[in-house]
């Protein structure tokens, strides 16, 4: 589905299917078959509807069987659907069991992450429509900082090496198929790439460092200019609005930093998190409803108006500090807990919706990314009072809210 944008090129909008449980391809496809036609009927009944497809490593391997892939392509064609972006962040299980910090493993130090991402790229090249030559794959922002504490450089050198290997694969796909695929690293709280500033530093110090360019040039026949071109073309960023807002980033400054460094914003995930003004004064039961055993919910506390921040890797740590009387009553919390994008007032909480609205306002003037994807994967762990409609209706409401913002 094309968003109503003034960009001369198409801007595609969908939702991320990681909201639907399914780790095998059979279970994934059952969910897609059940939900995608219903959402399309509510949002884009006449025009083609894009799919933001999440595939686990297991599902990707099973989908790669030629007969299975052909059957899925036929399903897409029969229902007026097309795939333009993949979520390659969670490698393994993502629903119904403890995920927490395991969602970042394997990280970009590991060959399993490289192998998985290579397979996703091959699949996306096969799934992209003939008239749509750009595909994106969002991925882990390097790795999770606590997993990297023993590494002298946070594992950045090894990660950059694997990213170069993947960029070579993406360049080969472009040459062989005409499909240009961008791997989009997704900054997230508590990760190696946490903020836009971290991302710029990583690209400048590791991805585009002279030693990195020399290695890349050797892989491409010795041309350093080509090496930089390939890296800038095929490696970029997935800007998640919830993540950046939780870090108290300013939306326009965040865009300016990435764009000013020549880092490609290939994909934007449209999401909002929770905001608690005066966290110490809120009833404890409001937080207890959020403390699920499945996902990490990082908390960033603003200590002062001059921007001093305090970070917690998960909600229980922040609540423990609250119980110890270690937090001020009037301090502001932002919580990495994705809630529907149309929500702003949730009783004890507000949301980071104003950050997303500012991004979409900028997008109306000048598109921030060619691919937009609503992501509210936490649907199944939302407090019951926040799930006021069936899932398909809720997804459609989010997409239609975005379209209204873009109109």
GROMACS .gro file of C-alpha atoms in nm:
model
  407
    1UNK     CA    1   0.000   0.000   0.000
    2UNK     CA    2   0.149   0.333  -0.105
    3UNK     CA    3   0.123   0.612   0.148
    4UNK     CA    4  -0.004   0.954   0.028
    5UNK     CA    5   0.337   1.117   0.005
    6UNK     CA    6   0.476   1.385  -0.219
    7UNK     CA    7   0.794   1.185  -0.282
    8UNK     CA    8   0.849   1.113  -0.651
    9UNK     CA    9   0.920   0.751  -0.558
   10UNK     CA   10   0.674   0.520  -0.383
   11UNK     CA   11   0.654   0.500  -0.005
   12UNK     CA   12   0.513   0.172   0.116
   13UNK     CA   13   0.315   0.126   0.438
   14UNK     CA   14   0.212  -0.190   0.621
   15UNK     CA   15   0.225  -0.352   0.963
   16UNK     CA   16   0.475  -0.602   1.096
   17UNK     CA   17   0.340  -0.955   1.112
   18UNK     CA   18   0.551  -1.030   1.420
   19UNK     CA   19   0.228  -0.950   1.606
   20UNK     CA   20   0.107  -1.295   1.497
   21UNK     CA   21   0.254  -1.596   1.680
   22UNK     CA   22   0.430  -1.854   1.465
   23UNK     CA   23   0.783  -1.991   1.454
   24UNK     CA   24   0.751  -2.264   1.190
   25UNK     CA   25   0.652  -2.169   0.837
   26UNK     CA   26   0.332  -2.374   0.870
   27UNK     CA   27   0.222  -2.176   1.176
   28UNK     CA   28   0.338  -1.848   1.025
   29UNK     CA   29   0.142  -1.907   0.706
   30UNK     CA   30  -0.172  -2.011   0.895
   31UNK     CA   31  -0.160  -1.675   1.077
   32UNK     CA   32  -0.098  -1.481   0.757
   33UNK     CA   33  -0.382  -1.657   0.578
   34UNK     CA   34  -0.618  -1.583   0.866
   35UNK     CA   35  -0.531  -1.216   0.920
   36UNK     CA   36  -0.387  -1.050   0.611
   37UNK     CA   37  -0.706  -1.061   0.396
   38UNK     CA   38  -0.911  -0.921   0.686
   39UNK     CA   39  -0.672  -0.631   0.747
   40UNK     CA   40  -0.649  -0.556   0.375
   41UNK     CA   41  -1.028  -0.544   0.347
   42UNK     CA   42  -1.037  -0.274   0.616
   43UNK     CA   43  -0.743  -0.065   0.492
   44UNK     CA   44  -0.686  -0.122   0.119
   45UNK     CA   45  -0.983  -0.312  -0.023
   46UNK     CA   46  -0.907  -0.212  -0.382
   47UNK     CA   47  -0.535  -0.142  -0.411
   48UNK     CA   48  -0.252  -0.390  -0.346
   49UNK     CA   49  -0.159  -0.424   0.021
   50UNK     CA   50   0.202  -0.455   0.134
   51UNK     CA   51   0.321  -0.710   0.386
   52UNK     CA   52   0.587  -0.654   0.653
   53UNK     CA   53   0.681  -1.018   0.694
   54UNK     CA   54   0.849  -1.161   1.004
   55UNK     CA   55   1.032  -1.489   0.954
   56UNK     CA   56   1.219  -1.683   1.220
   57UNK     CA   57   1.531  -1.869   1.110
   58UNK     CA   58   1.330  -2.191   1.109
   59UNK     CA   59   1.046  -2.042   0.904
   60UNK     CA   60   1.291  -1.889   0.657
   61UNK     CA   61   1.460  -2.221   0.599
   62UNK     CA   62   1.124  -2.395   0.547
   63UNK     CA   63   0.994  -2.124   0.315
   64UNK     CA   64   1.308  -2.151   0.100
   65UNK     CA   65   1.190  -2.491  -0.032
   66UNK     CA   66   1.094  -2.406  -0.394
   67UNK     CA   67   0.747  -2.562  -0.381
   68UNK     CA   68   0.666  -2.384  -0.053
   69UNK     CA   69   0.789  -2.050  -0.183
   70UNK     CA   70   0.587  -2.088  -0.503
   71UNK     CA   71   0.272  -2.163  -0.301
   72UNK     CA   72   0.324  -1.851  -0.090
   73UNK     CA   73   0.381  -1.639  -0.399
   74UNK     CA   74   0.054  -1.770  -0.540
   75UNK     CA   75  -0.126  -1.682  -0.215
   76UNK     CA   76   0.010  -1.328  -0.230
   77UNK     CA   77  -0.095  -1.287  -0.592
   78UNK     CA   78  -0.444  -1.431  -0.535
   79UNK     CA   79  -0.514  -1.189  -0.247
   80UNK     CA   80  -0.364  -0.868  -0.385
   81UNK     CA   81  -0.070  -0.876  -0.143
   82UNK     CA   82   0.301  -0.811  -0.189
   83UNK     CA   83   0.604  -0.837   0.039
   84UNK     CA   84   0.840  -0.538   0.048
   85UNK     CA   85   1.010  -0.566   0.388
   86UNK     CA   86   1.116  -0.837   0.631
   87UNK     CA   87   1.168  -0.827   1.005
   88UNK     CA   88   1.493  -1.017   1.058
   89UNK     CA   89   1.540  -0.911   1.420
   90UNK     CA   90   1.412  -1.211   1.625
   91UNK     CA   91   1.601  -1.520   1.511
   92UNK     CA   92   1.407  -1.767   1.724
   93UNK     CA   93   1.095  -1.787   1.937
   94UNK     CA   94   0.910  -1.457   1.984
   95UNK     CA   95   0.573  -1.542   2.139
   96UNK     CA   96   0.435  -1.750   2.421
   97UNK     CA   97   0.760  -1.807   2.608
   98UNK     CA   98   1.033  -1.605   2.775
   99UNK     CA   99   1.212  -1.396   2.512
  100UNK     CA  100   1.375  -1.112   2.710
  101UNK     CA  101   1.744  -1.061   2.615
  102UNK     CA  102   1.751  -1.381   2.405
  103UNK     CA  103   1.586  -1.182   2.123
  104UNK     CA  104   1.928  -1.032   2.045
  105UNK     CA  105   2.097  -1.369   1.998
  106UNK     CA  106   2.268  -1.464   1.783
  107UNK     CA  107   2.399  -1.109   1.746
  108UNK     CA  108   2.607  -0.973   1.460
  109UNK     CA  109   2.927  -1.131   1.596
  110UNK     CA  110   2.788  -1.473   1.505
  111UNK     CA  111   2.795  -1.655   1.173
  112UNK     CA  112   2.443  -1.784   1.245
  113UNK     CA  113   2.314  -1.423   1.230
  114UNK     CA  114   2.498  -1.371   0.900
  115UNK     CA  115   2.366  -1.697   0.755
  116UNK     CA  116   2.008  -1.616   0.861
  117UNK     CA  117   2.026  -1.265   0.714
  118UNK     CA  118   2.170  -1.398   0.389
  119UNK     CA  119   1.879  -1.639   0.358
  120UNK     CA  120   1.627  -1.363   0.430
  121UNK     CA  121   1.784  -1.154   0.155
  122UNK     CA  122   1.755  -1.439  -0.094
  123UNK     CA  123   1.390  -1.488  -0.001
  124UNK     CA  124   1.310  -1.118  -0.025
  125UNK     CA  125   1.472  -1.097  -0.368
  126UNK     CA  126   1.238  -1.374  -0.480
  127UNK     CA  127   0.930  -1.222  -0.317
  128UNK     CA  128   0.965  -0.860  -0.429
  129UNK     CA  129   0.723  -0.770  -0.711
  130UNK     CA  130   0.878  -0.723  -1.053
  131UNK     CA  131   0.804  -0.349  -1.049
  132UNK     CA  132   0.942  -0.297  -0.697
  133UNK     CA  133   1.319  -0.317  -0.692
  134UNK     CA  134   1.382  -0.207  -0.333
  135UNK     CA  135   1.353  -0.435  -0.031
  136UNK     CA  136   1.447  -0.383   0.333
  137UNK     CA  137   1.532  -0.614   0.621
  138UNK     CA  138   1.540  -0.479   0.976
  139UNK     CA  139   1.785  -0.643   1.212
  140UNK     CA  140   1.947  -0.644   1.556
  141UNK     CA  141   2.138  -0.321   1.642
  142UNK     CA  142   2.466  -0.506   1.666
  143UNK     CA  143   2.394  -0.675   1.994
  144UNK     CA  144   2.277  -0.630   2.352
  145UNK     CA  145   2.523  -0.432   2.567
  146UNK     CA  146   2.520  -0.670   2.868
  147UNK     CA  147   2.610  -0.955   2.630
  148UNK     CA  148   2.905  -0.752   2.502
  149UNK     CA  149   3.049  -0.632   2.834
  150UNK     CA  150   3.354  -0.861   2.809
  151UNK     CA  151   3.443  -0.740   2.460
  152UNK     CA  152   3.708  -0.466   2.448
  153UNK     CA  153   3.525  -0.284   2.167
  154UNK     CA  154   3.177  -0.412   2.242
  155UNK     CA  155   3.217  -0.664   1.963
  156UNK     CA  156   3.198  -0.386   1.705
  157UNK     CA  157   3.498  -0.505   1.498
  158UNK     CA  158   3.358  -0.856   1.454
  159UNK     CA  159   3.012  -0.720   1.382
  160UNK     CA  160   3.141  -0.485   1.113
  161UNK     CA  161   3.323  -0.774   0.947
  162UNK     CA  162   3.003  -0.979   0.924
  163UNK     CA  163   2.810  -0.678   0.801
  164UNK     CA  164   3.063  -0.635   0.522
  165UNK     CA  165   3.021  -0.999   0.426
  166UNK     CA  166   2.645  -0.951   0.414
  167UNK     CA  167   2.679  -0.633   0.207
  168UNK     CA  168   2.882  -0.832  -0.049
  169UNK     CA  169   2.594  -1.080  -0.068
  170UNK     CA  170   2.341  -0.797  -0.114
  171UNK     CA  171   2.556  -0.642  -0.387
  172UNK     CA  172   2.568  -0.976  -0.568
  173UNK     CA  173   2.188  -1.007  -0.542
  174UNK     CA  174   2.152  -0.659  -0.694
  175UNK     CA  175   2.381  -0.750  -0.983
  176UNK     CA  176   2.212  -1.083  -1.047
  177UNK     CA  177   1.847  -0.988  -1.000
  178UNK     CA  178   1.813  -0.609  -1.008
  179UNK     CA  179   1.665  -0.626  -0.657
  180UNK     CA  180   1.831  -0.371  -0.425
  181UNK     CA  181   1.803  -0.487  -0.064
  182UNK     CA  182   1.907  -0.280   0.237
  183UNK     CA  183   1.990  -0.431   0.574
  184UNK     CA  184   1.855  -0.183   0.830
  185UNK     CA  185   2.009  -0.189   1.179
  186UNK     CA  186   1.744  -0.096   1.435
  187UNK     CA  187   1.875   0.112   1.730
  188UNK     CA  188   1.716   0.008   2.058
  189UNK     CA  189   1.765   0.086   2.428
  190UNK     CA  190   2.037  -0.119   2.603
  191UNK     CA  191   2.201  -0.217   2.273
  192UNK     CA  192   2.532  -0.136   2.106
  193UNK     CA  193   2.337   0.098   1.878
  194UNK     CA  194   2.114   0.268   2.132
  195UNK     CA  195   2.070   0.620   1.995
  196UNK     CA  196   2.124   0.804   1.668
  197UNK     CA  197   2.460   0.927   1.803
  198UNK     CA  198   2.568   0.568   1.877
  199UNK     CA  199   2.465   0.471   1.526
  200UNK     CA  200   2.664   0.749   1.362
  201UNK     CA  201   2.970   0.657   1.570
  202UNK     CA  202   2.940   0.289   1.476
  203UNK     CA  203   2.915   0.363   1.105
  204UNK     CA  204   3.201   0.613   1.108
  205UNK     CA  205   3.431   0.416   1.340
  206UNK     CA  206   3.366   0.066   1.211
  207UNK     CA  207   3.153   0.030   0.897
  208UNK     CA  208   3.308   0.319   0.700
  209UNK     CA  209   3.647   0.329   0.873
  210UNK     CA  210   3.944   0.323   0.631
  211UNK     CA  211   4.043  -0.029   0.743
  212UNK     CA  212   3.687  -0.147   0.684
  213UNK     CA  213   3.680   0.013   0.340
  214UNK     CA  214   4.013  -0.151   0.251
  215UNK     CA  215   3.878  -0.492   0.350
  216UNK     CA  216   3.558  -0.431   0.156
  217UNK     CA  217   3.754  -0.317  -0.148
  218UNK     CA  218   3.955  -0.639  -0.140
  219UNK     CA  219   3.629  -0.833  -0.147
  220UNK     CA  220   3.509  -0.630  -0.446
  221UNK     CA  221   3.823  -0.634  -0.659
  222UNK     CA  222   4.021  -0.346  -0.506
  223UNK     CA  223   3.801  -0.041  -0.572
  224UNK     CA  224   3.766   0.166  -0.250
  225UNK     CA  225   3.510   0.401  -0.403
  226UNK     CA  226   3.296   0.105  -0.498
  227UNK     CA  227   3.346  -0.038  -0.147
  228UNK     CA  228   3.204   0.274   0.017
  229UNK     CA  229   2.921   0.292  -0.235
  230UNK     CA  230   2.817  -0.067  -0.168
  231UNK     CA  231   2.828  -0.021   0.209
  232UNK     CA  232   2.625   0.299   0.200
  233UNK     CA  233   2.378   0.146  -0.047
  234UNK     CA  234   2.314  -0.183   0.131
  235UNK     CA  235   2.362  -0.099   0.500
  236UNK     CA  236   2.136   0.150   0.671
  237UNK     CA  237   1.905   0.211   0.963
  238UNK     CA  238   1.556   0.113   1.067
  239UNK     CA  239   1.438   0.407   1.277
  240UNK     CA  240   1.193   0.281   1.539
  241UNK     CA  241   0.991   0.573   1.674
  242UNK     CA  242   0.924   0.407   2.009
  243UNK     CA  243   1.291   0.328   2.069
  244UNK     CA  244   1.410   0.679   1.984
  245UNK     CA  245   1.138   0.842   2.193
  246UNK     CA  246   1.217   0.621   2.494
  247UNK     CA  247   1.575   0.753   2.467
  248UNK     CA  248   1.436   1.111   2.484
  249UNK     CA  249   1.571   1.185   2.139
  250UNK     CA  250   1.437   1.485   1.953
  251UNK     CA  251   1.274   1.359   1.633
  252UNK     CA  252   1.411   1.622   1.397
  253UNK     CA  253   1.758   1.619   1.553
  254UNK     CA  254   1.763   1.239   1.524
  255UNK     CA  255   1.684   1.258   1.152
  256UNK     CA  256   1.936   1.536   1.101
  257UNK     CA  257   2.214   1.334   1.266
  258UNK     CA  258   2.156   1.025   1.052
  259UNK     CA  259   2.096   1.210   0.728
  260UNK     CA  260   2.391   1.443   0.792
  261UNK     CA  261   2.620   1.142   0.828
  262UNK     CA  262   2.496   0.998   0.500
  263UNK     CA  263   2.343   0.699   0.675
  264UNK     CA  264   2.050   0.561   0.482
  265UNK     CA  265   1.720   0.549   0.673
  266UNK     CA  266   1.580   0.258   0.480
  267UNK     CA  267   1.284   0.181   0.700
  268UNK     CA  268   1.087   0.348   0.977
  269UNK     CA  269   0.891   0.149   1.231
  270UNK     CA  270   0.590   0.346   1.342
  271UNK     CA  271   0.545   0.272   1.710
  272UNK     CA  272   0.484   0.442   2.043
  273UNK     CA  273   0.593   0.358   2.395
  274UNK     CA  274   0.473   0.453   2.740
  275UNK     CA  275   0.541   0.771   2.929
  276UNK     CA  276   0.498   0.813   3.304
  277UNK     CA  277   0.522   1.165   3.444
  278UNK     CA  278   0.602   1.147   3.812
  279UNK     CA  279   0.661   0.772   3.809
  280UNK     CA  280   0.707   0.759   4.185
  281UNK     CA  281   0.359   0.895   4.243
  282UNK     CA  282   0.178   0.643   4.023
  283UNK     CA  283   0.001   0.343   4.178
  284UNK     CA  284   0.224   0.036   4.175
  285UNK     CA  285  -0.048  -0.180   4.022
  286UNK     CA  286  -0.024   0.031   3.703
  287UNK     CA  287   0.332  -0.093   3.655
  288UNK     CA  288   0.262  -0.447   3.770
  289UNK     CA  289   0.026  -0.489   3.472
  290UNK     CA  290   0.318  -0.417   3.239
  291UNK     CA  291   0.568  -0.654   3.397
  292UNK     CA  292   0.522  -0.955   3.170
  293UNK     CA  293   0.765  -1.246   3.163
  294UNK     CA  294   0.807  -1.245   2.783
  295UNK     CA  295   0.970  -0.922   2.664
  296UNK     CA  296   1.227  -0.675   2.790
  297UNK     CA  297   1.077  -0.338   2.876
  298UNK     CA  298   1.372  -0.103   2.909
  299UNK     CA  299   1.311   0.213   3.112
  300UNK     CA  300   1.483   0.548   3.064
  301UNK     CA  301   1.437   0.809   3.336
  302UNK     CA  302   1.496   1.178   3.279
  303UNK     CA  303   1.663   1.308   3.592
  304UNK     CA  304   1.671   1.676   3.504
  305UNK     CA  305   1.562   1.925   3.242
  306UNK     CA  306   1.917   1.948   3.109
  307UNK     CA  307   1.884   1.594   2.974
  308UNK     CA  308   2.058   1.376   3.233
  309UNK     CA  309   1.926   1.023   3.187
  310UNK     CA  310   1.930   0.704   3.392
  311UNK     CA  311   1.874   0.371   3.218
  312UNK     CA  312   1.735   0.037   3.334
  313UNK     CA  313   1.764  -0.275   3.119
  314UNK     CA  314   1.419  -0.399   3.224
  315UNK     CA  315   1.114  -0.279   3.413
  316UNK     CA  316   1.176  -0.489   3.729
  317UNK     CA  317   1.508  -0.308   3.781
  318UNK     CA  318   1.338   0.029   3.761
  319UNK     CA  319   1.063  -0.086   3.997
  320UNK     CA  320   1.324  -0.214   4.245
  321UNK     CA  321   1.484   0.131   4.245
  322UNK     CA  322   1.137   0.278   4.295
  323UNK     CA  323   1.075   0.049   4.594
  324UNK     CA  324   1.411   0.150   4.743
  325UNK     CA  325   1.308   0.513   4.736
  326UNK     CA  326   1.589   0.583   4.494
  327UNK     CA  327   1.378   0.775   4.244
  328UNK     CA  328   1.229   1.120   4.261
  329UNK     CA  329   0.850   1.152   4.263
  330UNK     CA  330   0.837   1.403   3.979
  331UNK     CA  331   1.080   1.235   3.741
  332UNK     CA  332   0.969   1.123   3.398
  333UNK     CA  333   0.993   0.764   3.280
  334UNK     CA  334   0.970   0.634   2.927
  335UNK     CA  335   0.913   0.262   2.890
  336UNK     CA  336   0.991   0.038   2.592
  337UNK     CA  337   0.645  -0.115   2.573
  338UNK     CA  338   0.483  -0.087   2.230
  339UNK     CA  339   0.118   0.020   2.247
  340UNK     CA  340  -0.122   0.100   1.959
  341UNK     CA  341  -0.005   0.411   1.776
  342UNK     CA  342  -0.340   0.588   1.799
  343UNK     CA  343  -0.324   0.577   2.181
  344UNK     CA  344  -0.210   0.877   2.381
  345UNK     CA  345  -0.403   0.869   2.708
  346UNK     CA  346  -0.392   0.533   2.887
  347UNK     CA  347  -0.510   0.627   3.232
  348UNK     CA  348  -0.203   0.635   3.456
  349UNK     CA  349   0.019   0.667   3.148
  350UNK     CA  350   0.047   0.880   2.841
  351UNK     CA  351   0.243   0.766   2.536
  352UNK     CA  352   0.525   0.887   2.313
  353UNK     CA  353   0.277   0.951   2.032
  354UNK     CA  354   0.392   1.317   1.990
  355UNK     CA  355   0.734   1.189   1.876
  356UNK     CA  356   0.570   0.974   1.610
  357UNK     CA  357   0.344   1.258   1.502
  358UNK     CA  358   0.649   1.480   1.455
  359UNK     CA  359   0.817   1.213   1.239
  360UNK     CA  360   0.507   1.175   1.025
  361UNK     CA  361   0.472   1.552   0.990
  362UNK     CA  362   0.830   1.566   0.862
  363UNK     CA  363   0.751   1.273   0.632
  364UNK     CA  364   0.468   1.473   0.477
  365UNK     CA  365   0.717   1.744   0.385
  366UNK     CA  366   1.004   1.514   0.283
  367UNK     CA  367   0.984   1.137   0.320
  368UNK     CA  368   1.206   0.999   0.592
  369UNK     CA  369   1.216   0.645   0.450
  370UNK     CA  370   1.070   0.449   0.158
  371UNK     CA  371   0.926   0.181   0.387
  372UNK     CA  372   0.694   0.249   0.682
  373UNK     CA  373   0.584  -0.030   0.912
  374UNK     CA  374   0.354  -0.016   1.213
  375UNK     CA  375   0.488  -0.246   1.486
  376UNK     CA  376   0.284  -0.335   1.793
  377UNK     CA  377   0.416  -0.684   1.862
  378UNK     CA  378   0.320  -0.662   2.231
  379UNK     CA  379  -0.052  -0.707   2.157
  380UNK     CA  380  -0.071  -1.041   2.336
  381UNK     CA  381   0.080  -0.901   2.659
  382UNK     CA  382  -0.106  -0.569   2.666
  383UNK     CA  383  -0.317  -0.518   2.979
  384UNK     CA  384  -0.666  -0.648   2.893
  385UNK     CA  385  -0.823  -0.302   2.926
  386UNK     CA  386  -0.605  -0.174   2.643
  387UNK     CA  387  -0.726  -0.442   2.399
  388UNK     CA  388  -1.064  -0.294   2.322
  389UNK     CA  389  -1.121  -0.455   1.981
  390UNK     CA  390  -1.032  -0.770   1.786
  391UNK     CA  391  -0.676  -0.784   1.657
  392UNK     CA  392  -0.757  -0.735   1.288
  393UNK     CA  393  -0.968  -0.432   1.367
  394UNK     CA  394  -0.697  -0.292   1.593
  395UNK     CA  395  -0.427  -0.333   1.324
  396UNK     CA  396  -0.650  -0.162   1.068
  397UNK     CA  397  -0.719   0.121   1.311
  398UNK     CA  398  -0.345   0.178   1.353
  399UNK     CA  399  -0.283   0.185   0.978
  400UNK     CA  400  -0.576   0.416   0.913
  401UNK     CA  401  -0.454   0.648   1.191
  402UNK     CA  402  -0.117   0.668   1.015
  403UNK     CA  403  -0.285   0.738   0.681
  404UNK     CA  404  -0.484   1.020   0.843
  405UNK     CA  405  -0.160   1.165   0.980
  406UNK     CA  406  -0.003   1.151   0.635
  407UNK     CA  407  -0.299   1.299   0.450
   0.00000   0.00000   0.00000
